[in-house]
Coordinates of C-alpha atoms and ligand atoms in Angstrom, one line a residue:
M27 CA 0.0 0.0 -0.1
L28 CA 1.4 3.6 -1.0
S29 CA 1.0 6.3 1.8
T30 CA -1.3 9.1 1.2
M31 CA 1.3 11.5 2.1
Q32 CA 2.4 14.7 -0.4
D33 CA 5.5 13.8 -2.3
V34 CA 7.2 16.9 -1.9
P35 CA 10.5 17.2 -3.5
L36 CA 12.9 18.1 -1.0
T37 CA 15.1 20.9 -2.5
V38 CA 17.7 23.5 -1.7
T39 CA 15.1 25.9 -3.1
R40 CA 12.7 24.9 -0.2
I41 CA 15.4 25.9 1.7
L42 CA 15.8 29.3 -0.1
N43 CA 12.4 30.3 0.0
H44 CA 11.8 29.6 3.4
G45 CA 15.0 31.4 4.9
T46 CA 14.3 34.2 2.6
T47 CA 10.8 34.8 3.7
I48 CA 10.0 33.6 7.1
H49 CA 13.8 34.3 8.3
G50 CA 13.8 37.7 5.7
S51 CA 14.9 39.9 8.5
S52 CA 17.8 37.4 9.9
H53 CA 21.2 38.6 8.3
V54 CA 24.9 37.6 6.6
T55 CA 27.4 40.1 8.3
T56 CA 30.7 39.9 6.7
W57 CA 33.9 41.3 8.0
T58 CA 35.6 43.8 5.8
G59 CA 38.8 44.3 7.8
E60 CA 38.7 48.3 7.5
S61 CA 35.6 50.0 7.5
E62 CA 32.2 48.6 9.3
P63 CA 31.1 44.6 8.9
H64 CA 29.0 44.3 5.8
R65 CA 25.0 43.2 6.6
R66 CA 23.0 41.8 4.4
S67 CA 19.7 40.5 5.3
Y68 CA 18.4 36.7 3.9
R69 CA 15.5 38.6 2.1
E70 CA 18.0 40.5 0.2
I71 CA 20.4 37.5 -0.1
G72 CA 16.9 35.7 -2.0
E73 CA 17.0 38.6 -4.0
R74 CA 20.4 38.6 -5.1
A75 CA 20.4 34.9 -5.3
A76 CA 17.6 35.5 -8.2
Q77 CA 19.5 38.2 -10.0
L78 CA 22.8 35.8 -9.8
A79 CA 20.6 33.4 -11.6
H80 CA 19.2 35.6 -14.2
A81 CA 22.8 36.6 -14.8
L82 CA 24.4 33.3 -14.9
H83 CA 21.5 31.9 -17.3
G84 CA 20.3 35.2 -19.2
D85 CA 24.1 36.5 -19.8
L86 CA 26.6 33.5 -19.4
G87 CA 24.3 31.2 -20.7
V88 CA 24.5 28.4 -17.9
T89 CA 21.6 25.8 -18.3
G90 CA 20.9 22.3 -17.0
D91 CA 23.3 21.0 -14.8
E92 CA 26.2 22.9 -16.0
R93 CA 29.1 23.5 -13.3
V94 CA 29.5 26.6 -11.8
A95 CA 32.5 27.1 -9.8
T96 CA 33.4 29.3 -6.8
L97 CA 36.7 30.4 -5.7
M98 CA 35.9 32.5 -2.9
W99 CA 36.0 33.5 1.1
N100 CA 33.2 32.9 3.4
N101 CA 31.0 35.8 2.7
A102 CA 27.3 37.2 1.6
E103 CA 28.5 36.8 -2.3
H104 CA 29.2 33.1 -1.6
V105 CA 26.2 32.4 0.2
E106 CA 24.2 34.3 -2.7
A107 CA 25.9 31.6 -5.1
Y108 CA 25.3 28.8 -2.7
Y109 CA 21.6 29.4 -3.3
A110 CA 21.5 30.4 -7.0
I111 CA 23.5 27.7 -8.9
P112 CA 21.9 24.6 -7.3
C113 CA 18.2 26.0 -7.1
M114 CA 18.5 26.9 -11.2
G115 CA 19.6 23.5 -11.3
A116 CA 22.9 23.7 -12.3
V117 CA 26.0 22.4 -9.9
L118 CA 27.7 24.3 -7.5
H119 CA 31.4 23.6 -7.3
T120 CA 33.3 24.9 -4.2
L121 CA 37.0 25.2 -5.0
N122 CA 39.3 25.0 -2.2
L123 CA 41.8 27.8 -2.6
R124 CA 44.6 26.3 -0.5
L125 CA 44.7 23.1 -2.7
P126 CA 48.2 22.9 -4.5
V127 CA 47.5 24.2 -8.0
E128 CA 48.1 21.2 -9.8
Q129 CA 45.0 19.8 -7.7
L130 CA 42.8 22.8 -8.8
V131 CA 43.9 22.5 -12.5
F132 CA 42.8 18.7 -12.3
I133 CA 39.1 19.4 -10.4
V134 CA 38.1 22.5 -12.4
N135 CA 38.9 20.0 -15.6
H136 CA 37.4 16.9 -13.9
A137 CA 34.6 18.9 -13.2
A138 CA 34.1 20.9 -16.5
D139 CA 33.3 23.7 -14.8
R140 CA 31.9 26.6 -17.0
V141 CA 31.8 29.6 -15.0
V142 CA 34.3 30.3 -11.9
I143 CA 33.1 33.1 -9.4
V144 CA 35.9 34.4 -7.6
N145 CA 36.7 37.3 -5.0
G146 CA 39.0 39.8 -6.6
S147 CA 41.6 39.0 -3.6
L148 CA 42.3 35.5 -5.2
L149 CA 42.8 37.0 -8.8
P150 CA 46.6 36.2 -8.3
L151 CA 45.8 32.6 -7.7
L152 CA 43.3 32.1 -10.5
A153 CA 45.0 34.1 -13.4
P154 CA 47.8 31.9 -14.2
L155 CA 45.6 28.8 -14.0
L156 CA 42.9 30.1 -16.7
P157 CA 45.3 29.1 -19.5
H158 CA 45.0 25.8 -18.2
L159 CA 41.5 25.5 -17.5
P160 CA 39.8 25.2 -21.2
T161 CA 36.2 24.7 -19.8
V162 CA 36.1 27.9 -18.0
E163 CA 34.2 30.5 -20.6
H164 CA 33.3 33.0 -18.0
V165 CA 35.3 34.8 -14.8
V166 CA 32.9 36.7 -12.6
V167 CA 34.9 38.5 -10.2
S168 CA 33.0 39.9 -6.7
G169 CA 34.9 42.5 -4.4
P170 CA 38.2 44.3 -4.5
G171 CA 41.5 43.4 -6.3
D172 CA 43.3 43.9 -8.9
R173 CA 41.6 42.9 -12.0
S174 CA 44.6 43.5 -14.4
V175 CA 46.0 40.0 -13.9
L176 CA 43.1 38.6 -16.2
D177 CA 44.1 40.8 -19.4
G178 CA 44.8 38.8 -22.0
A179 CA 42.7 35.8 -20.8
A180 CA 40.3 33.4 -23.1
A181 CA 37.6 33.7 -20.7
R182 CA 35.1 36.5 -20.6
V183 CA 35.6 38.3 -17.6
H184 CA 32.5 39.8 -15.8
D185 CA 32.0 42.0 -12.4
Y186 CA 29.9 40.5 -10.2
E187 CA 27.9 43.7 -8.9
E188 CA 27.6 44.9 -12.9
L189 CA 26.1 41.4 -13.8
L190 CA 23.6 41.5 -11.0
A191 CA 22.4 45.7 -11.4
G192 CA 19.2 45.9 -12.8
K193 CA 18.1 42.0 -12.7
P194 CA 14.6 41.1 -11.6
T195 CA 14.6 40.0 -7.8
A196 CA 12.9 37.1 -8.6
Y197 CA 13.3 33.6 -10.3
D198 CA 10.9 31.4 -11.5
W199 CA 13.0 28.3 -9.9
P200 CA 12.7 25.1 -11.6
E201 CA 10.9 22.3 -9.9
L202 CA 13.8 19.6 -9.7
D203 CA 14.5 16.2 -8.8
E204 CA 15.3 15.8 -5.1
R205 CA 17.9 13.2 -6.1
S206 CA 19.7 15.8 -8.9
A207 CA 23.0 16.8 -8.0
A208 CA 23.3 20.3 -6.0
A209 CA 26.7 20.9 -5.1
M210 CA 29.9 19.2 -5.4
C211 CA 33.3 19.1 -3.1
Y212 CA 36.6 17.3 -3.9
T213 CA 38.4 15.4 -1.3
S214 CA 41.8 16.7 -0.4
G215 CA 42.8 13.2 -1.6
T216 CA 46.2 12.4 0.2
T217 CA 46.8 9.2 -2.4
G218 CA 45.8 9.6 -5.9
E219 CA 43.8 12.3 -7.8
P220 CA 41.4 13.8 -5.7
K221 CA 37.8 12.3 -5.9
G222 CA 34.2 14.4 -6.5
V223 CA 31.4 13.8 -4.1
V224 CA 28.3 15.1 -5.9
Y225 CA 25.7 16.5 -2.7
S226 CA 21.9 15.9 -4.0
H227 CA 19.5 18.4 -2.9
R228 CA 17.5 16.0 -0.8
S229 CA 20.9 14.8 0.8
I230 CA 21.4 18.5 1.9
Y231 CA 17.9 19.2 2.7
L232 CA 17.9 16.1 5.4
H233 CA 21.6 17.0 6.6
S234 CA 20.3 20.8 7.0
M235 CA 17.7 19.2 9.4
Q236 CA 20.2 17.1 11.2
V237 CA 22.6 20.1 11.8
N238 CA 19.7 22.0 13.3
M239 CA 18.2 19.3 15.9
A240 CA 19.0 20.0 19.2
E241 CA 21.4 17.0 19.5
S242 CA 23.6 18.5 16.6
M243 CA 24.0 22.3 16.5
G244 CA 20.7 23.4 17.8
L245 CA 20.6 26.7 17.0
T246 CA 17.5 29.4 16.6
D247 CA 17.2 32.7 15.4
A248 CA 18.7 34.2 18.4
D249 CA 21.9 32.9 17.2
T250 CA 25.1 34.3 15.2
S251 CA 27.2 31.6 14.0
L252 CA 30.8 32.5 13.4
V253 CA 31.0 30.4 10.3
V254 CA 35.1 29.9 10.2
V255 CA 35.2 26.7 8.6
P256 CA 35.8 27.7 4.5
Q257 CA 32.3 27.3 2.7
F258 CA 34.9 25.1 0.3
H259 CA 35.2 22.5 3.5
V260 CA 32.2 20.5 3.0
N261 CA 30.2 23.0 2.5
A262 CA 31.1 24.9 5.5
W263 CA 29.9 21.7 7.2
G264 CA 26.2 22.3 6.1
L265 CA 25.7 25.8 8.2
P266 CA 25.0 28.2 5.2
H267 CA 22.0 25.8 4.3
A268 CA 21.3 24.7 7.7
V269 CA 20.4 28.5 9.1
L270 CA 18.2 29.5 6.4
M271 CA 16.0 26.7 7.8
T272 CA 16.0 28.1 11.2
G273 CA 17.2 32.0 10.8
V274 CA 20.4 31.7 12.7
N275 CA 22.6 34.9 11.7
M276 CA 25.9 34.3 9.9
L277 CA 29.1 36.2 10.6
M278 CA 31.6 35.3 8.0
P279 CA 35.1 36.0 8.2
D280 CA 36.0 36.8 4.5
R281 CA 39.6 36.7 4.1
F282 CA 40.3 37.7 7.7
L283 CA 41.4 34.1 9.4
Q284 CA 44.0 35.0 11.5
P285 CA 43.9 34.9 15.3
G286 CA 43.7 38.9 15.8
P287 CA 41.0 39.4 13.5
L288 CA 38.8 36.3 15.1
A289 CA 39.2 37.6 18.3
E290 CA 37.9 41.0 17.3
M291 CA 35.1 40.0 15.6
I292 CA 34.0 37.9 18.2
E293 CA 34.4 40.9 20.8
T294 CA 32.4 43.6 18.5
E295 CA 29.9 41.0 16.4
R296 CA 29.2 38.7 19.6
P297 CA 28.5 35.6 17.9
T298 CA 26.9 33.1 20.2
H299 CA 28.3 29.9 18.2
A300 CA 31.4 29.2 15.9
A301 CA 32.5 26.3 13.7
A302 CA 36.4 25.5 12.7
V303 CA 39.2 22.8 12.9
P304 CA 41.1 22.8 16.1
T305 CA 44.1 24.1 14.8
I306 CA 42.0 27.6 14.1
W307 CA 41.0 27.5 17.7
Q308 CA 44.6 27.0 19.1
G309 CA 46.0 30.1 17.2
L310 CA 42.9 32.1 18.6
L311 CA 43.5 30.6 21.9
A312 CA 47.2 31.7 22.2
D313 CA 45.8 35.2 21.0
L314 CA 43.4 35.3 23.8
T315 CA 46.1 34.4 26.2
A316 CA 48.4 37.2 25.0
K317 CA 45.6 39.4 25.0
P318 CA 42.3 38.7 26.8
R319 CA 39.3 39.9 25.1
D320 CA 35.7 39.7 25.7
V321 CA 34.5 36.7 24.4
S322 CA 31.3 36.1 27.0
S323 CA 28.8 35.9 24.1
L324 CA 30.5 32.8 22.5
T325 CA 28.7 29.8 24.3
Q326 CA 29.3 26.8 21.6
V327 CA 32.1 25.8 19.5
T328 CA 31.8 23.2 17.2
I329 CA 34.9 21.5 16.5
G330 CA 35.9 19.0 14.1
G331 CA 37.9 18.0 11.2
A332 CA 40.3 16.7 13.3
A333 CA 40.2 15.2 16.9
C334 CA 40.0 18.1 19.5
P335 CA 42.7 18.1 22.0
P336 CA 41.5 17.6 25.5
S337 CA 43.7 20.6 26.5
L338 CA 41.9 22.6 24.0
M339 CA 38.3 21.5 25.3
E340 CA 39.5 22.6 28.9
A341 CA 40.9 25.8 28.0
F342 CA 37.7 26.8 25.8
D343 CA 35.4 25.7 28.7
S344 CA 37.6 27.5 31.2
L345 CA 36.7 30.8 29.0
G346 CA 33.1 30.1 28.8
M347 CA 33.2 29.0 25.3
R348 CA 31.6 25.5 25.8
V349 CA 33.4 22.8 23.0
C350 CA 31.1 20.6 20.9
H351 CA 33.3 17.8 19.1
A352 CA 32.3 16.4 16.2
W353 CA 33.2 14.1 13.4
G354 CA 32.8 14.0 9.7
M355 CA 34.0 13.8 6.3
T356 CA 33.3 15.3 3.0
E357 CA 32.2 11.9 2.1
T358 CA 29.7 12.6 4.8
S359 CA 28.1 15.8 4.0
P360 CA 29.9 16.4 6.5
L361 CA 27.8 15.3 9.9
G362 CA 28.6 11.7 10.9
T363 CA 28.7 12.1 14.7
V364 CA 28.4 15.2 17.9
A365 CA 29.6 14.7 21.1
R366 CA 26.6 15.6 23.1
P367 CA 26.9 13.7 26.5
P368 CA 23.8 11.8 27.4
A369 CA 21.7 13.0 30.2
H370 CA 22.8 10.5 32.7
A371 CA 26.5 11.4 32.2
V372 CA 26.1 15.3 32.5
G373 CA 27.2 16.9 35.6
T374 CA 29.1 13.2 36.7
D375 CA 32.8 12.4 36.4
A376 CA 31.7 10.9 32.6
E377 CA 30.7 14.1 31.5
F378 CA 33.9 14.8 30.1
G379 CA 34.9 11.8 28.7
Y380 CA 32.0 11.7 26.5
R381 CA 32.5 15.1 25.1
L382 CA 35.9 13.9 24.1
T383 CA 34.6 10.9 22.1
Q384 CA 34.0 11.7 18.5
G385 CA 30.3 11.6 19.6
R386 CA 27.0 9.5 19.2
F387 CA 25.8 8.5 15.7
P388 CA 22.4 10.3 14.6
A389 CA 19.5 8.4 13.5
G390 CA 20.6 9.1 9.9
V391 CA 24.0 7.7 10.1
E392 CA 24.2 4.0 10.6
A393 CA 27.8 2.5 11.6
R394 CA 29.6 -0.7 11.8
L395 CA 33.2 -1.5 12.5
R396 CA 35.1 -4.0 10.9
G397 CA 38.6 -6.1 12.0
P398 CA 41.4 -6.7 10.1
D399 CA 40.1 -9.9 9.0
G400 CA 36.8 -7.9 7.4
E401 CA 34.8 -9.5 10.5
F402 CA 32.3 -7.2 11.8
L403 CA 33.4 -6.2 15.6
P404 CA 31.0 -5.5 18.5
W405 CA 30.3 -2.3 20.0
D406 CA 32.0 -2.7 23.4
G407 CA 34.0 0.1 23.7
E408 CA 37.0 -2.0 23.2
S409 CA 37.3 -4.0 19.8
A410 CA 39.1 -1.5 17.4
G411 CA 38.5 -1.7 13.8
E412 CA 37.5 0.6 10.7
L413 CA 34.2 2.3 10.7
E414 CA 32.1 2.1 8.0
V415 CA 28.9 4.2 7.6
R416 CA 25.7 4.5 5.8
G417 CA 22.9 7.1 5.3
P418 CA 20.7 9.2 3.2
W419 CA 24.1 12.2 3.1
I420 CA 26.6 9.8 3.1
A421 CA 28.3 9.4 -0.3
G422 CA 27.8 6.0 -2.1
A423 CA 30.0 6.6 -5.2
Y424 CA 32.6 9.4 -6.3
Y425 CA 32.0 11.4 -9.6
G426 CA 33.4 9.6 -12.5
G427 CA 33.6 12.8 -15.0
A428 CA 31.0 14.4 -17.6
S429 CA 31.2 10.7 -19.8
G430 CA 32.3 8.5 -17.0
E431 CA 30.6 6.3 -14.7
P432 CA 30.4 7.1 -10.8
Q433 CA 33.3 5.7 -9.4
R434 CA 33.3 3.0 -6.7
P435 CA 36.9 2.3 -5.5
A436 CA 37.2 -1.1 -3.4
D437 CA 39.1 0.6 -0.7
K438 CA 36.5 3.4 -0.5
F439 CA 33.3 1.2 -0.8
S440 CA 32.4 -2.1 1.1
E441 CA 30.4 -4.5 -1.8
D442 CA 27.4 -3.6 -0.2
G443 CA 27.7 0.0 -0.7
W444 CA 28.7 1.5 2.7
L445 CA 31.7 3.8 2.9
K446 CA 35.0 2.9 4.0
T447 CA 35.9 5.8 6.3
G448 CA 39.6 5.2 6.6
D449 CA 39.1 6.0 10.4
V450 CA 39.7 3.3 13.1
G451 CA 38.3 3.2 16.5
V452 CA 35.9 2.0 18.9
I453 CA 32.4 2.1 19.7
G454 CA 30.9 1.8 22.7
P455 CA 27.6 -0.1 23.6
D456 CA 25.7 3.4 23.8
G457 CA 26.6 4.2 20.3
F458 CA 29.9 6.8 21.1
L459 CA 32.3 6.6 18.9
T460 CA 36.2 7.1 19.9
L461 CA 38.1 7.1 16.8
T462 CA 42.1 6.0 17.8
D463 CA 43.7 7.2 14.3
R464 CA 43.4 7.4 10.6
A465 CA 44.3 3.7 9.2
K466 CA 47.2 5.3 7.4
D467 CA 48.5 7.3 10.5
V468 CA 48.4 4.6 13.1
I469 CA 52.0 3.3 14.5
K470 CA 52.3 -0.3 13.8
S471 CA 55.0 -1.2 16.4
G472 CA 56.1 -4.7 16.7
G473 CA 52.6 -6.1 16.1
E474 CA 51.1 -3.5 18.2
W475 CA 49.2 -0.4 17.4
I476 CA 50.2 2.7 19.3
S477 CA 47.6 5.9 18.6
S478 CA 49.5 8.9 17.5
V479 CA 46.3 10.9 18.2
E480 CA 46.7 9.8 21.4
L481 CA 50.2 11.0 21.9
E482 CA 49.5 14.1 20.4
N483 CA 46.7 15.0 23.0
A484 CA 49.2 13.9 25.8
L485 CA 52.0 16.1 24.5
M486 CA 49.6 19.2 24.1
A487 CA 48.3 19.2 27.4
H488 CA 52.1 20.1 28.3
P489 CA 51.6 23.9 29.5
E490 CA 54.8 25.0 27.0
V491 CA 53.6 22.8 24.1
A492 CA 51.8 24.9 21.6
E493 CA 51.5 22.2 18.9
A494 CA 52.7 18.5 18.5
A495 CA 52.2 16.0 15.5
V496 CA 53.2 12.5 15.7
V497 CA 53.9 10.1 13.0
A498 CA 55.2 6.6 12.3
V499 CA 58.7 6.1 11.2
P500 CA 60.6 3.0 9.9
D501 CA 62.6 1.2 12.4
E502 CA 64.8 -1.8 12.3
K503 CA 63.6 -3.6 15.4
W504 CA 59.8 -2.7 15.5
G505 CA 58.7 -2.1 12.1
E506 CA 57.6 1.5 13.0
R507 CA 57.9 3.8 15.9
P508 CA 56.4 6.9 16.8
L509 CA 58.3 10.5 15.9
A510 CA 57.2 13.6 18.1
T511 CA 57.6 16.9 16.6
V512 CA 56.4 19.5 18.9
V513 CA 56.1 23.5 18.6
L514 CA 57.1 25.1 22.2
T515 CA 55.4 28.1 23.3
E516 CA 57.7 31.4 23.4
G517 CA 60.2 31.1 26.3
A518 CA 59.7 27.5 26.8
T519 CA 62.3 25.5 28.7
A520 CA 61.0 21.9 28.3
D521 CA 63.8 19.7 27.3
Y522 CA 62.8 16.3 25.4
A523 CA 63.5 14.2 28.5
A524 CA 61.3 16.4 30.4
L525 CA 58.5 15.9 27.8
K526 CA 59.0 12.2 27.7
E527 CA 58.7 12.1 31.4
F528 CA 55.7 14.1 30.9
L529 CA 53.8 11.6 28.6
A530 CA 55.1 9.0 30.9
G531 CA 52.6 9.5 33.5
R532 CA 49.6 9.0 30.9
I533 CA 50.6 6.6 28.2
A534 CA 51.8 3.2 28.6
R535 CA 56.4 3.1 28.3
W536 CA 56.6 1.2 25.6
Q537 CA 54.4 3.8 23.1
L538 CA 56.7 6.7 24.1
P539 CA 58.6 8.3 21.3
E540 CA 62.4 7.9 21.2
R541 CA 62.8 10.4 18.3
W542 CA 62.0 13.9 18.7
A543 CA 62.3 17.2 16.8
V544 CA 61.2 20.7 17.7
V545 CA 59.7 22.8 14.5
P546 CA 58.7 26.0 14.0
S547 CA 55.2 25.1 12.9
V548 CA 53.4 21.9 12.1
P549 CA 52.5 22.0 8.5
K550 CA 49.1 22.3 7.8
T551 CA 46.7 20.5 4.8
S552 CA 44.5 22.5 2.5
V553 CA 41.8 22.7 5.2
G554 CA 43.8 23.5 8.4
K555 CA 44.9 20.0 9.6
F556 CA 48.2 18.6 10.7
D557 CA 49.8 17.3 7.1
K558 CA 51.4 13.9 8.5
K559 CA 52.4 12.9 5.2
V560 CA 54.5 16.0 4.9
I561 CA 56.1 15.4 8.3
R562 CA 57.4 11.9 6.9
R563 CA 58.7 13.1 3.9
Q564 CA 60.2 15.8 5.9
Y565 CA 61.5 12.9 8.1
A566 CA 62.8 10.6 5.1
D567 CA 64.6 13.5 3.5
G568 CA 66.6 14.2 6.6
E569 CA 65.1 17.8 6.8
L570 CA 64.2 17.4 10.7
Q571 CA 66.6 17.4 13.2
V572 CA 65.8 14.8 15.0
T573 CA 67.1 13.9 18.6
E574 CA 67.0 10.2 20.2
V575 CA 66.1 10.1 23.7
R576 CA 66.4 6.3 24.9
Ligands
AMP606 P1 37.8 15.5 5.0 O1 37.2 15.0 4.2 O2 39.0 16.6 4.9 O3 37.0 16.6 5.7 O4 38.9 15.0 6.2 C1 37.7 13.8 6.9 C2 38.6 13.0 8.1 O5 39.1 14.1 9.1 C3 38.1 11.7 8.7 O6 37.9 11.1 8.0 C4 38.9 11.6 9.8 O7 39.9 11.5 9.5 C5 39.2 13.2 10.3 N1 38.2 13.8 11.2 C6 37.0 14.6 11.2 N2 36.5 15.3 12.1 C7 37.5 14.3 13.4 C8 37.2 14.4 14.7 N3 36.6 14.9 15.4 N4 38.2 13.7 15.3 C9 39.3 12.9 14.8 N5 39.6 12.9 13.5 C10 38.6 13.8 12.7

């Protein structure tokens, strides 16, 4: 028997229509660095999204599911692109401006982007790539920047504001199939070519509802979210979509992502929520320690993308900025788990431990663990294996290119279609996930596994350690052993023996690193995570000054 319910497609257009009417007076504030921040209401965002769609279709000839790329910071215009492009039926392709240029060239060509909307400040990055991007016919420039670098480009160059000027502020959005492509994002790909994840209207709609749940971010129109996580990093974790459902205001840092401006934004614009990877918050913490500010408005900070060090959580908690830890991937839209402690643990000694886990799976995400021999492992909080997930906002394949079939590589998808996350961990009987490592980062020493993350967290708890990254290096006797690279705080006096002794109180002796190196900074990936691949290469090439402490 079929249901008697209406079959209304779950589309980004429905989110847009809702947000720009019911929550039309909520707004996006974009930091400008020098003058007053710029404010635009969701009603205006809707009108300008309609104008942008007219421009893309009428002036630039974008039709069907053609790809329109953005090479932009987090700002109001990027939000307009987030809605105009998918709602007109085209596909939004957010480009990660920190990728190595050869990867950027690869993904623009692979996606066959026809238009690139670019912030003026990023033209020096785009201009030299254009001769290698034959599919790009139009470049639309938004905001200040030297446009002369585009002189001689084969693509036609347009000014964003000039394109929008005078266009109708309403658009007859097509009724789309909810399963059609809305947006795409390439994984940063540590091995092989980057892989394209294509989000559907339906997956974005359902993911947005999950982001809004009280057990996830649970924000309302009384909140302002400081969206530090880039709009090119898994759709800024779904925030620009989720907020139009609920009227949450957005504070966008544009290109001002350094600790100083972020601290100033928090003090003057008084956001209640913020989201970013741990490295951003480590930097902010150092800044706030050196120069205390009024951060009292910020009571909820979502941290994900990499494990949140306990010391960071503690420090933020003590500043009143309560951390909520979450796990996800480009392939999971990204929300996969959120670490809200269960009611029975709140106020008890167990609470902090729950908050440090990666969190609990929401109803939309099913999970299972696989052992080394492919066997399924119990949720006993002890059996460690690779996490596999499935659900309506989890990728089931990668984009195969214009003429190719979707790709389902066997190392990324199980035979029955689950996503193999490459993350290793345990799940407790109550469904809380604790990751111990990336499968490729875990240190295999004498047949036992050492968690690089555990060592890093223990090191970063030392008051004189600003950052620490631990990688596996080859060892004749044990196969692999940990190498600890540490960034010390200014004026630190701790030596390696003292650091090792500090670890000894927290980590089993046999797991303690013998190899140590102080580094000026830990190399970061294009989305601000520790780049262990680079550290391993630096070690192999003899670029690190390594001291052995036996
Ligand atoms: P990306 O697709 O670039 O966002 O990277 C996804 C990967 O980041 C995951 O597979 C994890 O290895 C890692 N990751 C994300 N969130 C967390 C977290 N809370 N704790 C530990 N690792 C995380």
